[in-house]
Structure formats: structure tokens, C-alpha cells
Coordinates of C-alpha atoms in Angstrom, one line a residue:
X1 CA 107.5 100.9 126.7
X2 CA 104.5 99.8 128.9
X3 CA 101.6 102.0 128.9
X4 CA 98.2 102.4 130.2
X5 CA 95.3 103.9 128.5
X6 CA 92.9 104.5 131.6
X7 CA 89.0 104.9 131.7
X8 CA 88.7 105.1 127.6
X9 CA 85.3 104.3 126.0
X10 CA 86.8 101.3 124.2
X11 CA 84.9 100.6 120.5
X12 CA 86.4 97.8 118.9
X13 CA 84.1 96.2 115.9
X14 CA 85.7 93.1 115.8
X15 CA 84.2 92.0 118.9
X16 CA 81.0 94.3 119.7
X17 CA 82.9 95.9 122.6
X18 CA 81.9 99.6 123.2
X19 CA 82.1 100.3 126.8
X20 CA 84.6 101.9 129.7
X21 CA 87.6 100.2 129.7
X22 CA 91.7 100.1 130.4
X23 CA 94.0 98.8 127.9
X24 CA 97.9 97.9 128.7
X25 CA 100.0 97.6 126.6
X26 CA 103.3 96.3 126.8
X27 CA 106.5 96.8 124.0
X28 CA 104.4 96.8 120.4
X29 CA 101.4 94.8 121.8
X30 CA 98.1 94.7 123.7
X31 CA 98.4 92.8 126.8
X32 CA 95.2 93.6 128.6
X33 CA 91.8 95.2 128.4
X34 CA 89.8 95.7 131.4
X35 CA 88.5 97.4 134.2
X36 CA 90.6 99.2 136.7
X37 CA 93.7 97.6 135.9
X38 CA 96.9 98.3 137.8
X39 CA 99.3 100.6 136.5
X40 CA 102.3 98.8 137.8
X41 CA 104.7 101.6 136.2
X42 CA 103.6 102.3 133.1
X43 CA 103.1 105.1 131.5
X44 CA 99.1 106.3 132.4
X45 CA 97.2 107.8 130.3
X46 CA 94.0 109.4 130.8
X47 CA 91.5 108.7 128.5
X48 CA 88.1 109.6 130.4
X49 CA 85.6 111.0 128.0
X50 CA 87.7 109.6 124.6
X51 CA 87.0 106.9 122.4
X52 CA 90.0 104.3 121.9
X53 CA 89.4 102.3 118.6
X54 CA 91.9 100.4 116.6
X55 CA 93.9 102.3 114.2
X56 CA 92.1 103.2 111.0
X57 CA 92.6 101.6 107.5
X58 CA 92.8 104.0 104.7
X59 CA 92.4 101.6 101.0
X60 CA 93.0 104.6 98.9
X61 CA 95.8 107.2 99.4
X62 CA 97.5 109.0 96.7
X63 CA 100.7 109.5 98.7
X64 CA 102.4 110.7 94.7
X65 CA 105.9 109.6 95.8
X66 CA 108.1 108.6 93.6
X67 CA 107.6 111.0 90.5
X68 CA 105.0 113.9 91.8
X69 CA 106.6 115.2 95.1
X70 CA 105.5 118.7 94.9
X71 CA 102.2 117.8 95.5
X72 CA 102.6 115.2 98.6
X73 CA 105.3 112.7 99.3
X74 CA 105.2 110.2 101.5
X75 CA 106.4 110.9 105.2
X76 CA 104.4 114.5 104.4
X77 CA 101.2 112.0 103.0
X78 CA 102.1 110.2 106.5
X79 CA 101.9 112.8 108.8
X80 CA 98.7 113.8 107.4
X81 CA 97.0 110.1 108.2
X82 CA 98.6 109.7 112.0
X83 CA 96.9 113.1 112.7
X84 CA 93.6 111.5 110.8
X85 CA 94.4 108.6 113.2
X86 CA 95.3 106.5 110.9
X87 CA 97.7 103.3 111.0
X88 CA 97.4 101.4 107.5
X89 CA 96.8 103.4 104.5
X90 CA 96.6 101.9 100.5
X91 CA 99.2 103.5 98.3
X92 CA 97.7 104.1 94.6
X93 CA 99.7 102.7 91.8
X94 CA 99.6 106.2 89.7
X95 CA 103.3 107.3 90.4
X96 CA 106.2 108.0 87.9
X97 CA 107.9 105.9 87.8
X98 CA 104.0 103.5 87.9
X99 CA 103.7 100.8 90.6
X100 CA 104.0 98.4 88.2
X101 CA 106.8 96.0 88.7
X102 CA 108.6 94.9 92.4
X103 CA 111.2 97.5 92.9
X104 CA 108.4 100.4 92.4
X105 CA 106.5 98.5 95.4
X106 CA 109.6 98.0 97.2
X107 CA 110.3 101.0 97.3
X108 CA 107.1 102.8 98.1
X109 CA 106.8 100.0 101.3
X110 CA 110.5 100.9 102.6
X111 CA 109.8 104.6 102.9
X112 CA 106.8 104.0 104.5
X113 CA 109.1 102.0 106.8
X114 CA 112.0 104.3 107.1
X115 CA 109.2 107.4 107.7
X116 CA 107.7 105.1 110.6
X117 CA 104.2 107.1 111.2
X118 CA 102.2 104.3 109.3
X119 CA 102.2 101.5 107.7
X120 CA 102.4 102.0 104.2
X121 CA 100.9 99.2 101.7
X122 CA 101.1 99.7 98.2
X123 CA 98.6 99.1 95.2
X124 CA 99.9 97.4 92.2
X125 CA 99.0 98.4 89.1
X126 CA 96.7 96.1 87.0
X127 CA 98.6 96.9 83.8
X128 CA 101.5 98.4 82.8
X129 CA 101.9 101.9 83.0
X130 CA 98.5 102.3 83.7
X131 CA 98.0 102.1 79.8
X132 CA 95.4 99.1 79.7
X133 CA 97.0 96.9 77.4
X134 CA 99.2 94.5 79.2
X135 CA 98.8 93.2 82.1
X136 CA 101.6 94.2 85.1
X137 CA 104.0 91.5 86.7
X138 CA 101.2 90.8 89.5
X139 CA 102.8 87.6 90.1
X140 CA 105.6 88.9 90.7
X141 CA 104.2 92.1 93.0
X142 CA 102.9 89.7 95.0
X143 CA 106.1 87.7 95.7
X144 CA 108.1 90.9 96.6
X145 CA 108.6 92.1 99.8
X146 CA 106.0 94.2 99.8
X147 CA 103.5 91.8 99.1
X148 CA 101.3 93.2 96.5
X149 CA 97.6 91.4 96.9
X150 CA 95.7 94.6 95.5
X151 CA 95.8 96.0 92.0
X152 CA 94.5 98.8 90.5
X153 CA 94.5 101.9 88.0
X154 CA 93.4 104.1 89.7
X155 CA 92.1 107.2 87.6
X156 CA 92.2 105.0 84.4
X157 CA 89.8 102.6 84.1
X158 CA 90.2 98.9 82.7
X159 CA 88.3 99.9 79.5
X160 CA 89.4 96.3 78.0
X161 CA 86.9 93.7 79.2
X162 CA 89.4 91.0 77.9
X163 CA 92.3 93.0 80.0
X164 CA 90.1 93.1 82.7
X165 CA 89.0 89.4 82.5
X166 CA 92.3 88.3 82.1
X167 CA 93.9 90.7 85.4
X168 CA 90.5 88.9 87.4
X169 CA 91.5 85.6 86.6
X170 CA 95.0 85.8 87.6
X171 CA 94.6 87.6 91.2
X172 CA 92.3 84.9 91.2
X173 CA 95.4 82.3 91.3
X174 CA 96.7 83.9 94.9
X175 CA 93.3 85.6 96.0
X176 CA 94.0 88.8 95.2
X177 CA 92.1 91.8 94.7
X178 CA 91.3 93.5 91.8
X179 CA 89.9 97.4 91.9
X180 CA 88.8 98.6 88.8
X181 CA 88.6 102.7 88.1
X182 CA 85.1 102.4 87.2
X183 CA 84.2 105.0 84.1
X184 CA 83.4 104.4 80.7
X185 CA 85.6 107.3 79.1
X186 CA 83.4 107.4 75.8
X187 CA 80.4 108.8 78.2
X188 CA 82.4 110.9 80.1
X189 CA 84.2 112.7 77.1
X190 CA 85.1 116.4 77.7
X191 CA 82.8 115.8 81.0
X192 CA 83.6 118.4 83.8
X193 CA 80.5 117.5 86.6
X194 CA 77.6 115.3 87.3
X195 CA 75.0 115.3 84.5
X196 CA 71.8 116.8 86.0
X197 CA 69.7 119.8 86.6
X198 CA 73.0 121.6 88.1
X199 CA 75.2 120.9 85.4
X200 CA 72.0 122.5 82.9
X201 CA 72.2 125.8 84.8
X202 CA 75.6 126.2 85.2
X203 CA 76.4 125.3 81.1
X204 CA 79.2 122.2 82.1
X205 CA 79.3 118.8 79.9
X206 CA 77.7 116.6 82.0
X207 CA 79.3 113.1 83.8
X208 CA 76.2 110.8 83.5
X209 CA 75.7 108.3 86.3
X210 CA 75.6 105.4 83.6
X211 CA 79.2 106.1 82.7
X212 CA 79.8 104.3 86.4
X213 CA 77.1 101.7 86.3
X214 CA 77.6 100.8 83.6
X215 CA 81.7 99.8 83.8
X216 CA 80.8 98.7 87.6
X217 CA 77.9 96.0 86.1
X218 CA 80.2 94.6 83.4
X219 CA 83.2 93.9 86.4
X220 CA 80.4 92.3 88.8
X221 CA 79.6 89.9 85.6
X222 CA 83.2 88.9 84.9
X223 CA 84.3 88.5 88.7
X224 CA 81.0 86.5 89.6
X225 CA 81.7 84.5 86.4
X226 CA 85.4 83.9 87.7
X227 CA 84.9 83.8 91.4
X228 CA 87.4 86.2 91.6
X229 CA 87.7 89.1 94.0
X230 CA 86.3 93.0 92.7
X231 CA 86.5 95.6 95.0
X232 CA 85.0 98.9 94.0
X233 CA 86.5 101.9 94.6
X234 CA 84.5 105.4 95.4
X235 CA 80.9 104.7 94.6
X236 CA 79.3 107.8 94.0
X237 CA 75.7 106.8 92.7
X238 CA 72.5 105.4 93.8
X239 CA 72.5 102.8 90.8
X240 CA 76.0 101.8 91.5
X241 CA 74.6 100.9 94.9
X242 CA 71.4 99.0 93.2
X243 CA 73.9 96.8 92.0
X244 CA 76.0 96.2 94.7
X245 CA 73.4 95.3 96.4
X246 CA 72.3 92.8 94.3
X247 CA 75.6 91.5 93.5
X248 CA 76.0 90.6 97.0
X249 CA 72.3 89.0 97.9
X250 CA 73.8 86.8 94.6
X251 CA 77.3 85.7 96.5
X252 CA 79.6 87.6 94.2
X253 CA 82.7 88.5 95.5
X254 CA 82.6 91.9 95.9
X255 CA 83.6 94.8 98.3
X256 CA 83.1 98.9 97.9
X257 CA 83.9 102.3 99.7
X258 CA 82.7 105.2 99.2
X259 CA 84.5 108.6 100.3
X260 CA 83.4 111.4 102.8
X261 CA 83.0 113.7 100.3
X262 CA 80.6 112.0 98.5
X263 CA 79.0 111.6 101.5
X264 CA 78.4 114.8 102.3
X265 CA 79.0 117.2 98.9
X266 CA 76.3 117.7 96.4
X267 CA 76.7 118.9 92.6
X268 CA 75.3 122.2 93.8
X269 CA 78.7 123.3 95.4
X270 CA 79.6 123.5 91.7
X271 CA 78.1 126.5 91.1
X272 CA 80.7 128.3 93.0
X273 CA 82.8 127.1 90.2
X274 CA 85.6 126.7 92.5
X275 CA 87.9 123.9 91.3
X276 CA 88.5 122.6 95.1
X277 CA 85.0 120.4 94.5
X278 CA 86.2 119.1 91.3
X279 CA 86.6 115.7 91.7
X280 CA 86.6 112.2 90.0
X281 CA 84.1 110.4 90.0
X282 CA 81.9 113.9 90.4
X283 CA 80.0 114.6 93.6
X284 CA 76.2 113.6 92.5
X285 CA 72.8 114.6 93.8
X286 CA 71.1 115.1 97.2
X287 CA 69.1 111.5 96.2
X288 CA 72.9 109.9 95.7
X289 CA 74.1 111.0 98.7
X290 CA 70.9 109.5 100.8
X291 CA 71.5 106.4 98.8
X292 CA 75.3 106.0 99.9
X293 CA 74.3 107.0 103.4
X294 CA 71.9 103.8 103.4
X295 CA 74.7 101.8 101.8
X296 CA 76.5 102.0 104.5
X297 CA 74.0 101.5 107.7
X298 CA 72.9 98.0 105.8
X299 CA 76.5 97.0 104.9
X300 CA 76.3 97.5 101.3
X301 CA 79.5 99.8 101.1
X302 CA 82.2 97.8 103.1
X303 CA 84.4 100.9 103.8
X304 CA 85.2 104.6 103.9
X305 CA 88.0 105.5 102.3
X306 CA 89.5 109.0 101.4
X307 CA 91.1 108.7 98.1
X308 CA 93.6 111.6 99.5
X309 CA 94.4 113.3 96.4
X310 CA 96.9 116.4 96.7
X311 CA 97.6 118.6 94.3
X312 CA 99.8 122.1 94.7
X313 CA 97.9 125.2 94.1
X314 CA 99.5 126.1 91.2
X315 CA 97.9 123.4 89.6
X316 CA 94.0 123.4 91.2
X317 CA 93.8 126.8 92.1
X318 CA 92.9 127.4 88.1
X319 CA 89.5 127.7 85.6
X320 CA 87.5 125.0 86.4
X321 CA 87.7 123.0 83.0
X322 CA 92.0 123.2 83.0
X323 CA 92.1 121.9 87.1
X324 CA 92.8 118.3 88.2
X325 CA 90.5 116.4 90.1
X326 CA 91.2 115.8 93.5
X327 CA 91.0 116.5 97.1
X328 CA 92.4 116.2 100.6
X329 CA 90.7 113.6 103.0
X330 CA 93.2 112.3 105.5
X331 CA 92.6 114.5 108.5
X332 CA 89.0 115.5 108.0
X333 CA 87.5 112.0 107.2
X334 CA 86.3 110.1 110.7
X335 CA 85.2 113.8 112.0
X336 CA 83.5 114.2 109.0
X337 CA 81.4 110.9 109.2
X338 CA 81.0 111.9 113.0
X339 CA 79.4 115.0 112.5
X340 CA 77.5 114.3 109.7
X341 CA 76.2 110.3 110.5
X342 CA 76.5 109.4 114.0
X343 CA 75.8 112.7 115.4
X344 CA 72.7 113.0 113.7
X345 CA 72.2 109.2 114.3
X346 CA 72.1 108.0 110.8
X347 CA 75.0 105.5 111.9
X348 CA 75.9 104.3 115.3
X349 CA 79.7 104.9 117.1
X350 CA 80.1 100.8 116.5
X351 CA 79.1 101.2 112.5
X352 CA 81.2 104.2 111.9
X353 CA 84.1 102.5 113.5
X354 CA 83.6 99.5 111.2
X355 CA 83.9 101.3 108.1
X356 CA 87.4 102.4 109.3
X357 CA 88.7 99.8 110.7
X358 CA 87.3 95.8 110.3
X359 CA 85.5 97.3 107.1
X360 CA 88.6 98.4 105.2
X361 CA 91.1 95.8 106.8
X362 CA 88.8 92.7 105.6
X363 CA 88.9 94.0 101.4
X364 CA 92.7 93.0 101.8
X365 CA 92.9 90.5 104.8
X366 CA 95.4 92.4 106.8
X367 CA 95.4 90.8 109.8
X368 CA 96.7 92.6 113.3
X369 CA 95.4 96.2 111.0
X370 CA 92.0 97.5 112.3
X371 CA 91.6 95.6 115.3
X372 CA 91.2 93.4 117.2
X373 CA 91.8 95.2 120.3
X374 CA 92.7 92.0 122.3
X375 CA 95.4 90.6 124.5
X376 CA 98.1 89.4 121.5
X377 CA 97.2 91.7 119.4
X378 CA 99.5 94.7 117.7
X379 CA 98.8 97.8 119.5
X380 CA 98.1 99.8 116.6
X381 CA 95.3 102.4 118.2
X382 CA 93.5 105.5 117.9
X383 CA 92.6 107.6 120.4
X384 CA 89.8 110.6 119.3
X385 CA 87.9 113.3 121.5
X386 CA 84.8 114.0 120.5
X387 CA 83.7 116.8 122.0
X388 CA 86.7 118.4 120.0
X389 CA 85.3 121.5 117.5
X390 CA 87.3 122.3 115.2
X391 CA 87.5 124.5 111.9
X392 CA 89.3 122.9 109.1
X393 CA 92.0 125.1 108.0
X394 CA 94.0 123.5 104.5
X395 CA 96.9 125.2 105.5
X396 CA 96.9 124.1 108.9
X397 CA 96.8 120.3 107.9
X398 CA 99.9 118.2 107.5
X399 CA 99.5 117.6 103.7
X400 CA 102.1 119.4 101.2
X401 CA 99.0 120.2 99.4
X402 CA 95.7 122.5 101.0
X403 CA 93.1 121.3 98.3
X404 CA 90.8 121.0 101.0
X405 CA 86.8 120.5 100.2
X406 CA 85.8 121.6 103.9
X407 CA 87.7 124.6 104.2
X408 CA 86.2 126.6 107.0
X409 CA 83.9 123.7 108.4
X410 CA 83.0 123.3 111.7
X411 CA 83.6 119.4 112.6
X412 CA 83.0 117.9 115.8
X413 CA 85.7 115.0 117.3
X414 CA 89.1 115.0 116.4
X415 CA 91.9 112.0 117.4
X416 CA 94.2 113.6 119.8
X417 CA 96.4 110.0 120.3
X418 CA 97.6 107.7 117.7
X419 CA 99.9 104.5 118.6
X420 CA 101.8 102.4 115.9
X421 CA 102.6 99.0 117.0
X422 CA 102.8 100.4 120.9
X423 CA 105.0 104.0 119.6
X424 CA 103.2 107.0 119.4
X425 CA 102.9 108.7 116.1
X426 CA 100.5 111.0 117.2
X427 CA 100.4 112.6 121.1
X428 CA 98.4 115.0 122.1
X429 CA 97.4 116.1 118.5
X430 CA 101.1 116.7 117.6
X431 CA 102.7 114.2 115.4
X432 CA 105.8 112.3 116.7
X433 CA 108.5 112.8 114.1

């Protein structure tokens, strides 16, 4: 179909652009942005007073299919990121059967496919069953269909530095990714929340912030020592971005993202002891969150990303020390980082864009995903409104699960249009089925 989106603030990262524009689109690309173009029987669509960006990049997404279905599967899991305007999201390895060998991947990236409201890329795992003691087929990942060039364990950390040496220096051979769960489990033993004042008063074992620095400062020594490619997932501390910092000033090959919610929960939500906050790595102090929020105006922290985790309520909805960690993030995440950093100035509209589209796209060098938004170029788009108020209702979302953080939250800007290679997969806020 030919289409034209009319009179759109267009933001696109890739090249600086953030001004009124048209875009036409013809079939599954982009054939023209500018002003006042002609219509010449396409579809028009008004988009005077909305942002049009390229279609967000999600790196972490527990979608749970194949193995946990109750708690999301994946055309539910990709409802859920069209209506959080997303085009690209990151399957996580930690299935049953595990993403660990070709068919697993296979099939994870063909019901993405046959679903058709995203583009579903899955995660390999670095070893097998997620058991840290032998590395996965990653050779063989990457030479399946679904072309596997990210690896991780996600929620079980690579506690073996040799393991973790080795799985560095063989992504290294086809330039591959690896993202290392970083915890050290014998500090985090029986550890229910952040260590601190909060966790003190309310009478929790404590998470320390080392138990992250510390696995995060050992992978930045064996990746620099390798050359090989570390990205790391949901930093949560103000050390962990201390050393990012430096890491990068020092050339090492690394990338990060850090979640919404750590971006704008602290540990004192805990003392509602409601298991919705609990989380993994655990939401940290008011001082962590200003460092993360820095992180990501100087470029430190490379992405946002969600790390969706669904779980049915039979399951979370129990005592705090018996309930999973995990939360929703799909459909609250760019409204969140609008309300809470560009609103208030902290980031501009260009920045915030970044971190969802160029940001993300560039840990795993998927080109035609997050931009540009160019002649030639896939029309995979995003369309948001942002004077939209909404209040963030769980059950309302598209997710199986309702393990929403936010619940009751007032956010400001919502997408309202999301376009998949020129198809709508979400018009008018409803998702196209």
C-alpha cells in the first residue's frame, strides 16, 4: 500500500532530523521525506501534533514461549510491544525447552514471523541449559536461520570466569555479542532487596551493590583482554556506571541498558512489601537512580531496554520472599522515559529516541531496525502522541500477565500508530491482528 504520513514532527537519531515533515511510503519501504509532499492516492495520514520515529528496539524481552505459556507467549508478548510501539524486540534464551541449540532459535524466529506484529530476534544461550558448564552450539546459532549473534543467560549469571572467557573468545570469531547476567550469587544468597537503609527497616537480606560490580568489573577485564564484544544488561548501580564509564574512556568493547524501572523506582516502594516491585537485579537508591539518569544524557548507558518479564498472578501475587522477580515493561516504557526525562528536561526528544532506536539497534548491528528514516529504508515506524494522559491499568495492557510496577500511574504520550515494514500493526492504538 502507498501511504502518507502528513505534517508529523519527524525525530530520527540517525541523522539529527527533528523537525515537521511528510514521509511516503510505498509497499514495505520509505520513499520520501519532506515537506508538503503530494498525496498522489495514497492513503493520508494526519499526523499534526505527533512524533514519527523509527520503530523501537527492545534487547531484552522475556516473551516465555516455548515451555512457560501461561505467563506470556509470543503473539500475546507481541501485541504488547506494537502497542509499546515497538518493531524489533530480543527474545531471552530462558525457555523450556532453553534457547540453546538451532531448532529452539528456529523456532522462536518463525512464530515471531507467523504472528507478524514484530520482528522477533532471539538470544542464544551462552551455555547449555543455562547451567554454566558448557558452552552452547553458538557456532551453530549463528549459522541457523535465525542468525543468533547475541548470547546470554539471562537470570543466571556466568559465574565461571573460564566459561565466560571461553563463550567471549568464541563470539569473538563472528563478532558476536556476549551479555552476561551480572550477579555474584555467593553475595546475593537468600537476598530479597537492595542492601541499604531500606532493607535495615523493613528486616529483608540485603542485595549489596558489589554483588553487580563486582561480576560486571571481572567481564570488562576479560572482554578488553580479548577484544571481544560485552554488552551489559540492566545496570542498576551507580558503581556499575563508574565502570562503564571508564571501561569506555579505555576503548573496551562494551555496551549497557538500563530499564525504566530502575529509572524511576527506588528501594523504598519495598516497604509496601508488595511483590509487584520485586525485581532482579533489585531497584536501588534515590543516589542510583540520579546516576543512571546521567548515564544516559552522556552516553554511558547505550540503551533502554525493558526486560518484560510476565508472570501469572498465581505465581507473583504471593509473600514477598516465595514471588518471582519480574515485571511488565512493554507498553509503559517510552511514556515512562517521557514523563519522567524529557518532560522534566533531564533528556532531550532526540536523546530519548536514541536509546530506543540507534541506541539498541547498534549493540547487535541490525541494520534497516531503528532507523534510518530515509528514502530506501524499511518503513518500520512509530507513531506516538504526546499529549496522550493515560493511567496504566495491568489488566488493560496486551500482556497475558498484569505484573505491572506503574499500576495506576498517570503517564503522559502514548504511540497511537505502529507500521512494520509499511503494514500496520498498530492503528489508532488498536493492534492489527
Amino acid at each position: 500500500m502507498t501511504m502518507l504520513l502528513k505534517a508529523g514532527r519527524v525525530v530520527d537519531p540517525s541523522s539529527g532530523h527533528d523537525d515537521t515533515a511528510d514521509v511516503r511510503i510505498d509497499g514495505e519501504a520509505v520513499v520520501e521525506v519532506g515537506a508538503d509532499l503530494a498525496a498522489d492516492g495514497a492513503e493520508v495520514v494526519d499526523c499534526a501534533g505527533l512524533w514519527v520515529m523509527p520503530g523501537f528496539v527492545d534487547l531484552h524481552t522475556h516473551l516465555r514461549e516455548p515451555g512457560f505459556e501461561d505467563a506470556e507467549d509470543i503473539a500475546t508478548g507481541s501485541a504488547a510491544a506494537a502497542a509499546g510501539g515497538y518493531t524489533t524486540v530480543a527474545a531471552m534464551a530462558n525457555t523450556l525447552p532453553v534457547c540453546d541449540t538451532a531448532a529452539v532459535a528456529e523456532l522462536v524466529e518463525r512464530r515471531g514471523r507467523d504472528v507478524g506484529l514484530v520482528d522477533v530476534r532471539p538470544v542464544g544461550a551462552i551455555t547449555v541449559g543455562l547451567a554454566g558448564e558448557r558452552l552452547a552450539e553458538m557456532g551453530e546459532l549463528y549459522d541457523s536461520r535465525a542468525r543468533v549473534d547475541f548470547f546470554s543467560d539471562d537470570g543466571v549469571p556466568v559465574s565461571d570466569a573460564l566459561i565466560m572467557r571461553r563463550a567471549l573468545q568464541y563470539a569473538a570469531r563472528f563478532d558476536a555479542v556476549i551479555a552476561n547476567h551480572s550477579q555474584d550469587m555467593d553475595l546475593t544468597e537468600d537476598a530479597q532487596m537492595n542492601e541499604g537503609r531500606m532493607s535495615s527497616v523493613l528486616g529483608l537480606p540485603g542485595w549489596p551493590h558489589e554483588a553487580e560490580e563486582v561480576m560486571i568489573a571481572r567481564d570488562l577485564l576479560l572482554a578488553a583482554g580479548l577484544g571481544a564484544r560485552l554488552h551489559v544488561p540492566h545496570v542498576s548501580t551507580a558503581g556499575s556506571v563508574a565502570l562503564l564509564r571508564l571501561a569506555k574512556e579505555r576503548g573496551v568493547r562494551v555496551t549497557a541498558e538500563v530499564t525504566p524501572h530502575h529509572l524511576h523506582l527506588d528501594d523504598s516502594v519495598v516497604a509496601t512489601y508488595d511483590p509487584v516491585f520485586k525485581v532482579n537485579p533489585p531497584v536501588r537508591t534515590t543516589a542510583d537512580v540520579t546516576a543512571l539518569r546521567a548515564a544516559l544524557a552522556d552516553g554511558t548507558i547505550d540503551a533502554v531496554a525493558t526486560d518484560h518479564a510476565p508472570h501469572p498472578h498465581e505465581q507473583k501475587d504471593q509473600e514477598w520472599d516465595y514471588a518471582p522477580c519480574g515485571m511488565l515493561g512493554l507498553e509503559t516504557a517510552f511514556p515512562l522515559v517521557v514523563t519522567d526525562l524529557v518532560a522534566t528536561g533531564e533528556l532531550s526528544l532526540l536523546d530519548a529516541v536514541r536509546l530506543f532506536t540507534t541506541g539498541p539497534a547498534g549493540v547487535r548491528d541490525m541494520g534497516g531496525h531503528g532507523g534510518p528514516i530515509t528514502a530506501d529504508a524499511p518503513a518500520n515506524l512509530t507513531v506516538v502522541d504526546p499529549d496522550a494522559t493515560w493511567i496504566v491499568d495491568g489488566r488493560a495492557l496486551h500482556s497475558r500477565a498484569h505484573n505491572t510496577p506503574f499500576q495506576d500511574e498517570e503517564l503522559t504520550s502514548r504511540p497511537v500508530h505502529t507500521l512494520l515494514r509499511g503494514r500496520w500493526t498498530l492503528q489508532g492504538g488498536a493492534v492489527q491482528w
